[in-house]
PDB file of C-alpha atoms and ligand atoms in Angstrom:
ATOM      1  CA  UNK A   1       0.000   0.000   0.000  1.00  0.00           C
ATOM      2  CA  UNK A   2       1.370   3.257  -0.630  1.00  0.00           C
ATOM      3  CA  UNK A   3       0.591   6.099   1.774  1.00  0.00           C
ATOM      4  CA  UNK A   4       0.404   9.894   0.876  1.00  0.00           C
ATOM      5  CA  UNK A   5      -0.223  11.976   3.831  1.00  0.00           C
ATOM      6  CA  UNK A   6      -1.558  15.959   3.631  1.00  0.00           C
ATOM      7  CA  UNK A   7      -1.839  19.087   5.665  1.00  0.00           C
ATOM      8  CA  UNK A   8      -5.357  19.082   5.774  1.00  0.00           C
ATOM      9  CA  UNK A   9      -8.869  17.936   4.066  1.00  0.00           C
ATOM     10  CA  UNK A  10      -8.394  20.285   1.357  1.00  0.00           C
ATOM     11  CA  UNK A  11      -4.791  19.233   0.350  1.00  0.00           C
ATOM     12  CA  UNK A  12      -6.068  15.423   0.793  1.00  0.00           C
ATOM     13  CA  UNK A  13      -8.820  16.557  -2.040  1.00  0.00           C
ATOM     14  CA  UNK A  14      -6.517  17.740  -4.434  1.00  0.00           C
ATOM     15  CA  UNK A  15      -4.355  15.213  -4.164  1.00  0.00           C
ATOM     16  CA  UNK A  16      -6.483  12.032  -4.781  1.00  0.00           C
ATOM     17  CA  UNK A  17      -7.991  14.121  -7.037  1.00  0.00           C
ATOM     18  CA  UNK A  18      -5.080  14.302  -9.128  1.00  0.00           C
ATOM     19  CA  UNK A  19      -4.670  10.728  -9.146  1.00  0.00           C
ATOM     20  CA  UNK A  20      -8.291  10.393 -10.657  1.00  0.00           C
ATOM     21  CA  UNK A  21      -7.566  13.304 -13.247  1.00  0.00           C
ATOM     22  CA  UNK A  22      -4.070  11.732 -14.658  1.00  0.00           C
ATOM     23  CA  UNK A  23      -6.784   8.377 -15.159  1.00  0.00           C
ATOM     24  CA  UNK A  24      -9.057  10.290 -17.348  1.00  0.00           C
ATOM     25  CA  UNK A  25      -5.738  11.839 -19.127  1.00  0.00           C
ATOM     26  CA  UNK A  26      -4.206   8.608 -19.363  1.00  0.00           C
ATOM     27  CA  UNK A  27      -7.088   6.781 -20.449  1.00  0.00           C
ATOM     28  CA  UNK A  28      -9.964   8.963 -21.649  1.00  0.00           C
ATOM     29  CA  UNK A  29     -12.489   5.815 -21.749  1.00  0.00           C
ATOM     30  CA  UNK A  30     -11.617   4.784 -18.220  1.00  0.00           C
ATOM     31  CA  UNK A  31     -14.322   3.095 -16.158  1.00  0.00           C
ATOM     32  CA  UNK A  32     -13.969   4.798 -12.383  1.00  0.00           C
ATOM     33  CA  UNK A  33     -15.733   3.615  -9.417  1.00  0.00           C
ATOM     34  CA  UNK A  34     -17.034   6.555  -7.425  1.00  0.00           C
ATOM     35  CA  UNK A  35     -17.806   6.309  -3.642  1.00  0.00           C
ATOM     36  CA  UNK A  36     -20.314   8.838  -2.075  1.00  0.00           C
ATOM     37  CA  UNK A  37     -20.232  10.360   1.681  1.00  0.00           C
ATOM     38  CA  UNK A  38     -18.820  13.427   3.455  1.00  0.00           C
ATOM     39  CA  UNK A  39     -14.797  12.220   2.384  1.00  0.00           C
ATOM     40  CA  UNK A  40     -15.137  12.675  -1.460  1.00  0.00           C
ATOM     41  CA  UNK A  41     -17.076  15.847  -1.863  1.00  0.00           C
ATOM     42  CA  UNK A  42     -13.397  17.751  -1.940  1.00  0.00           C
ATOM     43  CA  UNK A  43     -12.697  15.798  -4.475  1.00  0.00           C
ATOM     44  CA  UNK A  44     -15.585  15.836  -7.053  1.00  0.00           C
ATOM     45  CA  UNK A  45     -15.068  19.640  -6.293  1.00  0.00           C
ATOM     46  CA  UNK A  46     -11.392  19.615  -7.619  1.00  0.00           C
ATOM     47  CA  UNK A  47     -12.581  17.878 -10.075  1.00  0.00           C
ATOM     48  CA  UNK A  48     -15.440  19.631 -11.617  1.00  0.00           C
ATOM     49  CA  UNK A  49     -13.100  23.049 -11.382  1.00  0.00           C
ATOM     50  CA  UNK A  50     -10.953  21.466 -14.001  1.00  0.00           C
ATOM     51  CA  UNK A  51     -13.546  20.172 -15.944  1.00  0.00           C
ATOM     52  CA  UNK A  52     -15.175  24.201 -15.680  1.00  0.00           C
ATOM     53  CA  UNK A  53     -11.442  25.238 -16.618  1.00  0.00           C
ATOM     54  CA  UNK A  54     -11.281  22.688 -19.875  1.00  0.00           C
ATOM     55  CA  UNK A  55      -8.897  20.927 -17.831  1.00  0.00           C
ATOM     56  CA  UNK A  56     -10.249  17.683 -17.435  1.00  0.00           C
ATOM     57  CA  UNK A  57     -12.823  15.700 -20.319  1.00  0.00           C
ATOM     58  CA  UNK A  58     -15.175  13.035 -19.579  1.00  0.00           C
ATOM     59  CA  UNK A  59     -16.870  12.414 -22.454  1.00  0.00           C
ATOM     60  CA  UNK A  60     -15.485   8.873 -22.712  1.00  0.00           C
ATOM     61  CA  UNK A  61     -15.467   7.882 -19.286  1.00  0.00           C
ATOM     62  CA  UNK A  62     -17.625   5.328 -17.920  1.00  0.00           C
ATOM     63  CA  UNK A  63     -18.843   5.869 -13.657  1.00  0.00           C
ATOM     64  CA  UNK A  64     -20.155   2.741 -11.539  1.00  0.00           C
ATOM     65  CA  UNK A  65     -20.866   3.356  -8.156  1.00  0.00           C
ATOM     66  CA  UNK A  66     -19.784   0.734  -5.172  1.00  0.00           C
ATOM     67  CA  UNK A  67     -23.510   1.446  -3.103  1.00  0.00           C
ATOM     68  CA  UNK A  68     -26.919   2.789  -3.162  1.00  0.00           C
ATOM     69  CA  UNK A  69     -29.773   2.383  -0.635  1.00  0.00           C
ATOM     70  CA  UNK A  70     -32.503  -0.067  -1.086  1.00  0.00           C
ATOM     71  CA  UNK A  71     -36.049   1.523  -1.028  1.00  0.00           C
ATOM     72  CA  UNK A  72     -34.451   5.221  -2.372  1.00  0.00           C
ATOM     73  CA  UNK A  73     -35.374   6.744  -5.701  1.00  0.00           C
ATOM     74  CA  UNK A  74     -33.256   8.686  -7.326  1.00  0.00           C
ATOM     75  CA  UNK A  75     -34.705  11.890  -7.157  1.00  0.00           C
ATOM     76  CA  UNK A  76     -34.688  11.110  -3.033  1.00  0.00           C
ATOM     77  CA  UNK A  77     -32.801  14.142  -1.869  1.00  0.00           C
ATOM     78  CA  UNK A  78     -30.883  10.792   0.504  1.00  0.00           C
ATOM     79  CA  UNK A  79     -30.141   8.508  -2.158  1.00  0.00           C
ATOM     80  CA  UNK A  80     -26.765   7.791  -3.625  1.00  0.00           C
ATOM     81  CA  UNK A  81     -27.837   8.838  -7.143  1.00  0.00           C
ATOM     82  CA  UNK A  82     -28.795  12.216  -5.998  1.00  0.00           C
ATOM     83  CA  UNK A  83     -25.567  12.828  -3.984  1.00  0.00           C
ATOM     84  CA  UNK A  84     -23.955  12.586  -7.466  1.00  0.00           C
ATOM     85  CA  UNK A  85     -25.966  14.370  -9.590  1.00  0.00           C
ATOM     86  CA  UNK A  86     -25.550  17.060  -7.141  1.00  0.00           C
ATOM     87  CA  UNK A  87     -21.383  16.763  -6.836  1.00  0.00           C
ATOM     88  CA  UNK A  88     -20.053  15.530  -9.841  1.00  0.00           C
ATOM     89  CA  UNK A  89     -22.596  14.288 -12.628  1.00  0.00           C
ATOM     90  CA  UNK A  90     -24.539  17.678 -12.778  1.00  0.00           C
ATOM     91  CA  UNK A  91     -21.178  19.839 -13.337  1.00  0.00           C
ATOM     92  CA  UNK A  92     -19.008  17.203 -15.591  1.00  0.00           C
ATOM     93  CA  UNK A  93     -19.448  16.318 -19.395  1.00  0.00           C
ATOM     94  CA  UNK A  94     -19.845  13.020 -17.926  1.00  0.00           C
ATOM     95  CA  UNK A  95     -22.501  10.752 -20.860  1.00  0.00           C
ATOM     96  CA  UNK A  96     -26.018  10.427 -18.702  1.00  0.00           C
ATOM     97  CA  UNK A  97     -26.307   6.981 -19.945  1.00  0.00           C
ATOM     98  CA  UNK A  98     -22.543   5.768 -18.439  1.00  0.00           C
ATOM     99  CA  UNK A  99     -23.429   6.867 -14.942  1.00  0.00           C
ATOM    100  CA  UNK A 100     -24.221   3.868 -13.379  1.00  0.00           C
ATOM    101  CA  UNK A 101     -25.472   2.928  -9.533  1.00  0.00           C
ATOM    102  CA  UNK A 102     -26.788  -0.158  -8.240  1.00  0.00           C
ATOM    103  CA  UNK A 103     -30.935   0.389  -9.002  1.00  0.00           C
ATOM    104  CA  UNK A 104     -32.557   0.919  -4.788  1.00  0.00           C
ATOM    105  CA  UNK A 105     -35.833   0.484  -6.103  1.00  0.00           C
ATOM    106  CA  UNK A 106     -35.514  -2.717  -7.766  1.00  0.00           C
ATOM    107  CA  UNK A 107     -36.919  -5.127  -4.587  1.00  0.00           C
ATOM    108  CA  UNK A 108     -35.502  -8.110  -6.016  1.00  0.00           C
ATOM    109  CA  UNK A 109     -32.298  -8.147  -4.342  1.00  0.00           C
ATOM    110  CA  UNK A 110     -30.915 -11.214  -6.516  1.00  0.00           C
ATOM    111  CA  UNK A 111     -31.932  -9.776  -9.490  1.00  0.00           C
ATOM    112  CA  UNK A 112     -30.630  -6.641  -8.997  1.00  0.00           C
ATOM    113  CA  UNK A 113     -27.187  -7.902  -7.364  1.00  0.00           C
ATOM    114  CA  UNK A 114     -26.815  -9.818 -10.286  1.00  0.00           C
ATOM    115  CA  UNK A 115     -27.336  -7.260 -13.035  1.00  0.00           C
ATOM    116  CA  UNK A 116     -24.861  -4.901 -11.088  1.00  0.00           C
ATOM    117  CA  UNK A 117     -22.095  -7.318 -10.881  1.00  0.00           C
ATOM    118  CA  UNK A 118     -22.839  -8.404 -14.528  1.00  0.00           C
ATOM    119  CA  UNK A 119     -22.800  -4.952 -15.545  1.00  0.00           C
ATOM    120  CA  UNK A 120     -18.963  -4.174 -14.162  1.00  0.00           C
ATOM    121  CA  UNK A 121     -17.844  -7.132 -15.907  1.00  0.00           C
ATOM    122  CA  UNK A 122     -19.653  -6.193 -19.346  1.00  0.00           C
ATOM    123  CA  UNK A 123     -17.911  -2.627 -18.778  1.00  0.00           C
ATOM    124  CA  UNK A 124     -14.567  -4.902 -18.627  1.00  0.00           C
ATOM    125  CA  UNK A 125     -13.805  -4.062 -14.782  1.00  0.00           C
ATOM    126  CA  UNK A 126     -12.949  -0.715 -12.929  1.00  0.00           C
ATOM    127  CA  UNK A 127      -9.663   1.325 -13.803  1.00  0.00           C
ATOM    128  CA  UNK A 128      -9.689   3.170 -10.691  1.00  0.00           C
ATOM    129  CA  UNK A 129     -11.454   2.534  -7.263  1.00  0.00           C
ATOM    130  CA  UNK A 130     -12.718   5.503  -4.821  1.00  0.00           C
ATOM    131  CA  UNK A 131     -13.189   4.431  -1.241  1.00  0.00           C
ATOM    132  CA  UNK A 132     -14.063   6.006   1.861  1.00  0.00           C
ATOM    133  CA  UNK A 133     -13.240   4.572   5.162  1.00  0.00           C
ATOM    134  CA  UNK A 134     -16.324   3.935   7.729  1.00  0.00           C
ATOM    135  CA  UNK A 135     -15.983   4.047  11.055  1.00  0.00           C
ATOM    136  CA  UNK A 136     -16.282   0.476  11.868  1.00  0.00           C
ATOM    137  CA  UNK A 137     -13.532  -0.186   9.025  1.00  0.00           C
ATOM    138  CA  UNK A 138     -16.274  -0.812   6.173  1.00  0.00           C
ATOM    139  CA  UNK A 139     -15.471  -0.302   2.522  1.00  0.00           C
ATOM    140  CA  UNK A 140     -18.611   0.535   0.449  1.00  0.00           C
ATOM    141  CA  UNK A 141     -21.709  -1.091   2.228  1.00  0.00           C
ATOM    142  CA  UNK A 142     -19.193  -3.957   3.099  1.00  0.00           C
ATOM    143  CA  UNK A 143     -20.063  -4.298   7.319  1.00  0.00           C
ATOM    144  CA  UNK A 144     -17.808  -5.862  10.308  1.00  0.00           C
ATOM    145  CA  UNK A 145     -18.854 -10.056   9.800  1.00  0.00           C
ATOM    146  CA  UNK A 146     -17.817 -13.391  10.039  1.00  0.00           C
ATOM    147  CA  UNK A 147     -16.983 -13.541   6.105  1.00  0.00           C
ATOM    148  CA  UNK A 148     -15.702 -11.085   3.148  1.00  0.00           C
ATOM    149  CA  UNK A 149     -18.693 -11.409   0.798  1.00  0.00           C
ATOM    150  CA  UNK A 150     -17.334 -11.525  -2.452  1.00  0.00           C
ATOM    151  CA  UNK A 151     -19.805  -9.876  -5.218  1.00  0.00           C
ATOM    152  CA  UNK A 152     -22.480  -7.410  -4.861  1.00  0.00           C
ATOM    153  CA  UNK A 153     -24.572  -8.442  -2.691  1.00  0.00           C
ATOM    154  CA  UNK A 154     -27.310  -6.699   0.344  1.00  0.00           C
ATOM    155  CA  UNK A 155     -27.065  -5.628   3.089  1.00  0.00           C
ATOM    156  CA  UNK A 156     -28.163  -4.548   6.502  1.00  0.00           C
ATOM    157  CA  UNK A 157     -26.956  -1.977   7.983  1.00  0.00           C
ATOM    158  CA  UNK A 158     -24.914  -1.884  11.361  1.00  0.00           C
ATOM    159  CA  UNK A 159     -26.254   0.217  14.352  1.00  0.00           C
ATOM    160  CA  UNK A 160     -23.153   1.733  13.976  1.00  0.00           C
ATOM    161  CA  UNK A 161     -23.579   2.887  10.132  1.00  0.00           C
ATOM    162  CA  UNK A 162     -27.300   4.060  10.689  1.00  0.00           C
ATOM    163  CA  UNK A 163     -25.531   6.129  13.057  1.00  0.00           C
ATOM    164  CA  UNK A 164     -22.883   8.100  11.467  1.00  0.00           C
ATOM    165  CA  UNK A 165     -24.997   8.440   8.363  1.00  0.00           C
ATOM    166  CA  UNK A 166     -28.242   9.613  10.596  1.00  0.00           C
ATOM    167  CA  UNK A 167     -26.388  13.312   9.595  1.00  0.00           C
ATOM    168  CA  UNK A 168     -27.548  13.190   6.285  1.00  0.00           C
ATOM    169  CA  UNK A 169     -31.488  12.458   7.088  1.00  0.00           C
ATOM    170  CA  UNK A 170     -33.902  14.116   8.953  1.00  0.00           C
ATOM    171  CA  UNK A 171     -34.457  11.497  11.976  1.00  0.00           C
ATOM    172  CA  UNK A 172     -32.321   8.225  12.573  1.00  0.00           C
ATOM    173  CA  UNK A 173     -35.936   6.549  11.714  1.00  0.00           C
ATOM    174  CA  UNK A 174     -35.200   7.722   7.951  1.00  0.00           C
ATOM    175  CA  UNK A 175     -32.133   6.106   7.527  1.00  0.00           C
ATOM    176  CA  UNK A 176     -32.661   2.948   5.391  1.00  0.00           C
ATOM    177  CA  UNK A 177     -31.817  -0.075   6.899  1.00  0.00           C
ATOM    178  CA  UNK A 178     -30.687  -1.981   3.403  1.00  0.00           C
ATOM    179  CA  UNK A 179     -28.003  -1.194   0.768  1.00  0.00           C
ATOM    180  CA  UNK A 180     -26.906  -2.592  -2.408  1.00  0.00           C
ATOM    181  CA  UNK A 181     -23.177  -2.877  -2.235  1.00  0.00           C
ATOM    182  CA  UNK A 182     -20.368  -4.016  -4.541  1.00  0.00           C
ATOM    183  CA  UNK A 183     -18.997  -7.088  -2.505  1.00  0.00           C
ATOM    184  CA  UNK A 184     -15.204  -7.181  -1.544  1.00  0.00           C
ATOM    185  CA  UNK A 185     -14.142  -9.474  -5.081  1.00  0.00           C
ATOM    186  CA  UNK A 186     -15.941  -6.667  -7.383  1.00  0.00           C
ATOM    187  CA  UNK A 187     -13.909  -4.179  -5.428  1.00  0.00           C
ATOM    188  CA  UNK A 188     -10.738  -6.796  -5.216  1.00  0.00           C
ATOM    189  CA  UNK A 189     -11.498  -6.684  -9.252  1.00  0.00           C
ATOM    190  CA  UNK A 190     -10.102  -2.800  -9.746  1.00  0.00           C
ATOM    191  CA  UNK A 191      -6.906  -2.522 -11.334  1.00  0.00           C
ATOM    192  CA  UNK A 192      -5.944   0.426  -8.391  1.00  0.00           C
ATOM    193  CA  UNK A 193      -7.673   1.514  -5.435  1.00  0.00           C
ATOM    194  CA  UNK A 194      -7.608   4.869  -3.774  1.00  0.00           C
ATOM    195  CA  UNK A 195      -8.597   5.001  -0.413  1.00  0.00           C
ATOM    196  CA  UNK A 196      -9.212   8.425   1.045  1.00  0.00           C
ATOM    197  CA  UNK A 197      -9.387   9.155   5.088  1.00  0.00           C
ATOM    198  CA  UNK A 198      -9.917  12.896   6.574  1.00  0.00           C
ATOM    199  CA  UNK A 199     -10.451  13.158  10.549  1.00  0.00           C
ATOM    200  CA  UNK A 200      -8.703  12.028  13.861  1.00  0.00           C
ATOM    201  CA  UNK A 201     -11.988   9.972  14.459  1.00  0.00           C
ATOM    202  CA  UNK A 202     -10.345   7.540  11.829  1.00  0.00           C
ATOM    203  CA  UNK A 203      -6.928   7.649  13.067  1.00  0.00           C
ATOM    204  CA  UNK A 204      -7.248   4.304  15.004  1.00  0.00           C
ATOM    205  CA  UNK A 205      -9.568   2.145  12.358  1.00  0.00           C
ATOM    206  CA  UNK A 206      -7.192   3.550   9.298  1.00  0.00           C
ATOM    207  CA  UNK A 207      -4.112   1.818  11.553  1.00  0.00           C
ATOM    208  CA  UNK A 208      -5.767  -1.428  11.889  1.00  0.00           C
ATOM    209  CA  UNK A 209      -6.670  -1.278   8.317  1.00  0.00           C
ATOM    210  CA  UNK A 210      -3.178  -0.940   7.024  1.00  0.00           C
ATOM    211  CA  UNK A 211      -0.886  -2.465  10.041  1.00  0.00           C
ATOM    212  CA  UNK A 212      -3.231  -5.009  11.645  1.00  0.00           C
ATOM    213  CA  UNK A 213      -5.178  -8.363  11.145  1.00  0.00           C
ATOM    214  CA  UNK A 214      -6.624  -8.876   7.805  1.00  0.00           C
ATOM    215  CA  UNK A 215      -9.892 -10.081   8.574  1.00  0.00           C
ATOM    216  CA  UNK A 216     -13.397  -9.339   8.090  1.00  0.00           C
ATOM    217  CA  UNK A 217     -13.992  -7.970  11.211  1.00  0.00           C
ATOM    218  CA  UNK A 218     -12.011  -4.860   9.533  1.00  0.00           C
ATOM    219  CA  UNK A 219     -13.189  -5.280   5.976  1.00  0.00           C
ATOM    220  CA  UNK A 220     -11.290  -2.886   5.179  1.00  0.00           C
ATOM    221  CA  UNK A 221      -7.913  -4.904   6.084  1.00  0.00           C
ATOM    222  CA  UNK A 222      -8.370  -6.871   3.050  1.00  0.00           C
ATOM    223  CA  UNK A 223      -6.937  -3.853   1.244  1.00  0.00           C
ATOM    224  CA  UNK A 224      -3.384  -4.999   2.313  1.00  0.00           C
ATOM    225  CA  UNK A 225      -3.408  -7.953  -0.107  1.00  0.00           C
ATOM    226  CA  UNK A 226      -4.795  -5.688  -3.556  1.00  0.00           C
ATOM    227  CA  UNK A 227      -1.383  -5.315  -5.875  1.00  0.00           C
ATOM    228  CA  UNK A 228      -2.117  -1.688  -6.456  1.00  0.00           C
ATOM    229  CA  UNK A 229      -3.619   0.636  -3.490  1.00  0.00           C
ATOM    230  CA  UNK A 230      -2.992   4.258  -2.810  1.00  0.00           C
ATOM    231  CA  UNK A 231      -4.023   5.736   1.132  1.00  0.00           C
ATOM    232  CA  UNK A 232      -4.645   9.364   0.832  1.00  0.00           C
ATOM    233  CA  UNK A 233      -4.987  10.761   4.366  1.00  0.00           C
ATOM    234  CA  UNK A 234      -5.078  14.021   5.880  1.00  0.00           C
ATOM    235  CA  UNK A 235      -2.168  13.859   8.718  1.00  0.00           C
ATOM    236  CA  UNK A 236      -5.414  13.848  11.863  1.00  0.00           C
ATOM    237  CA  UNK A 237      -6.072  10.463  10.298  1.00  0.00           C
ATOM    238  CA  UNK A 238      -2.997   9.461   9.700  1.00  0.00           C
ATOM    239  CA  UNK A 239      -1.906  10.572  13.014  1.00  0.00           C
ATOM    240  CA  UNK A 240      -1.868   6.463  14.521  1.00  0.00           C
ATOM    241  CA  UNK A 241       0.219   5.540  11.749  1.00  0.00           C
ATOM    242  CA  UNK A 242       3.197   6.454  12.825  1.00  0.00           C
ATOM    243  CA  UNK A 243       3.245   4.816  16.007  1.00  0.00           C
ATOM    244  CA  UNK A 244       2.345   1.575  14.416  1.00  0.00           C
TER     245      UNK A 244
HETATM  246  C1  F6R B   1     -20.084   5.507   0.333  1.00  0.00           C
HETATM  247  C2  F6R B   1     -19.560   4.339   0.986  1.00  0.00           C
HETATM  248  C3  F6R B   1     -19.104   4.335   2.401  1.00  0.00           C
HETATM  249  C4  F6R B   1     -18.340   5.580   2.816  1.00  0.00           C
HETATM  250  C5  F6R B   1     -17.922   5.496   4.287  1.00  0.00           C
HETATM  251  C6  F6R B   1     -17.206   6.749   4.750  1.00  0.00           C
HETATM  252  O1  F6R B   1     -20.434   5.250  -1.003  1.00  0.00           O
HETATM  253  O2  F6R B   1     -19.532   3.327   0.374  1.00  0.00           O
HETATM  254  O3  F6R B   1     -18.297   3.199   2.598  1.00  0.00           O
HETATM  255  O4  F6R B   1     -17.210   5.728   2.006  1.00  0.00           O
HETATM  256  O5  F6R B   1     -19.045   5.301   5.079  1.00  0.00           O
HETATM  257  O6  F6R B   1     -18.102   7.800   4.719  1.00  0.00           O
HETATM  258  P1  F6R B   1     -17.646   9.297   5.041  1.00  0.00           P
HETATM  259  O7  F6R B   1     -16.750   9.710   3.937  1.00  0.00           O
HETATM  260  O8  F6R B   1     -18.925  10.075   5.075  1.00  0.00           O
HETATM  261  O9  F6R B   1     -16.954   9.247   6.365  1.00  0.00           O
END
């Protein structure tokens, strides 16, 4: 894994937002995996300035989301496919028919698990992999258990998840309590991941993702073993590291 540490949130933005932008250079048709939350907004930021500056073209480029909430339309102010209209798809020349999420309103969880994971592979795989870091050490909608789960797959949500994302809804009651998530193989399946941490609240669970037990109790740990993985953390996360 290789570790970049910045100042601050804003320096962590442009940074990992960099990496994304020499993708598209590199590889105008590239196929990113976007993650949604408070971590990335920085980035989609950075990266819709460039695009408004005729820096950065995504006319080619394929997006596929790693979650979305089950029982949320799109238009739901809450749901994953609103967050990014609102940050990234609304402000990029980004093709409306490449932007892809798992479907929340389909109610047949195989079906839809199935199409979603069929879907990546007919795109032929992810070039580049944003992830946030949760709390309890989740990656996407992938929770603490006894087992990785390998391809997308639903899920219920931990107490603890309901709980940090409780910010972004009106009462804790609103919070779904099901997402669609890629599983830990379709993520596994990116030829580089980027993993971006802000905050001294993640200080301790971004050590034991990088330095301790790989294990599913930290899905996140299963990061160590991925060929090509880039941490970008602001230095109050990365602040455990050191020590470890
Ligand atoms: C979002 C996602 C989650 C978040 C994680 C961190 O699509 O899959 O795993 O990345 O919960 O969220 P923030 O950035 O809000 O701390």
């Amino acid at each position: 894994m290789r570790l970049i540490v910045t100042d601050d949130y804003s320096n962590m933005s442009r940074k990992a937002a960099g990496l994304i932008a020499s993708q598209v250079i590199l590889k105008p048709n590239s196929v990113l995996g976007l993650a949604t939350g408070s971590t990335p907004i920085g980035i989609y930021e950075q990266l819709s300035a460039w695009h408004q500056s005729g820096e950065l073209d995504f006319s080619q480029i394929t997006t596929v989301n790693l979650d979305e909430y089950c029982g949320l339309a799109p238009d739901n102010e809450q749901s994953y496919h609103y967050f990014m209209t609102e940050h990234l798809f609304s402000k990029v020349n980004l093709p409306k028919g490449r932007q892809f999420l798992p479907d929340g309103m389909n109610l047949d969880a195989d079906r839809e698990c199935e199409r979603y994971q069929n879907l990546i592979g007919l795109l032929g795989g992810i070039d580049i992999q944003l992830l946030g870091l949760g709390h309890n050490g989740h990656i996407g909608f992938n929770e603490p258990s006894d087992a990785f789960v390998k391809d997308v797959h639903q899920v219920e949500l931990t107490e603890k998840t309901i709980e940090a994302n409780k910010r972004f809804f009106d009462s804790i009651e609103d919070v779904p309590r099901k997402a669609y998530t890629m599983g830990i193989g379709t993520i596994f399946q990116a030829k580089k991941i980027l993993l971006v941490v802000s905050g001294a609240e993640k200080a301790g669970i971004l050590r034991q993702v990088m330095c301790g037990p790989i294990w599913p109790q930290v899905p996140g740990s299963i990061l160590q073993l991925h060929p090509d993985v880039t941490v970008v953390a602001d230095q109050e996360a990365a602040g455990e590291l050191e020590r470890a």
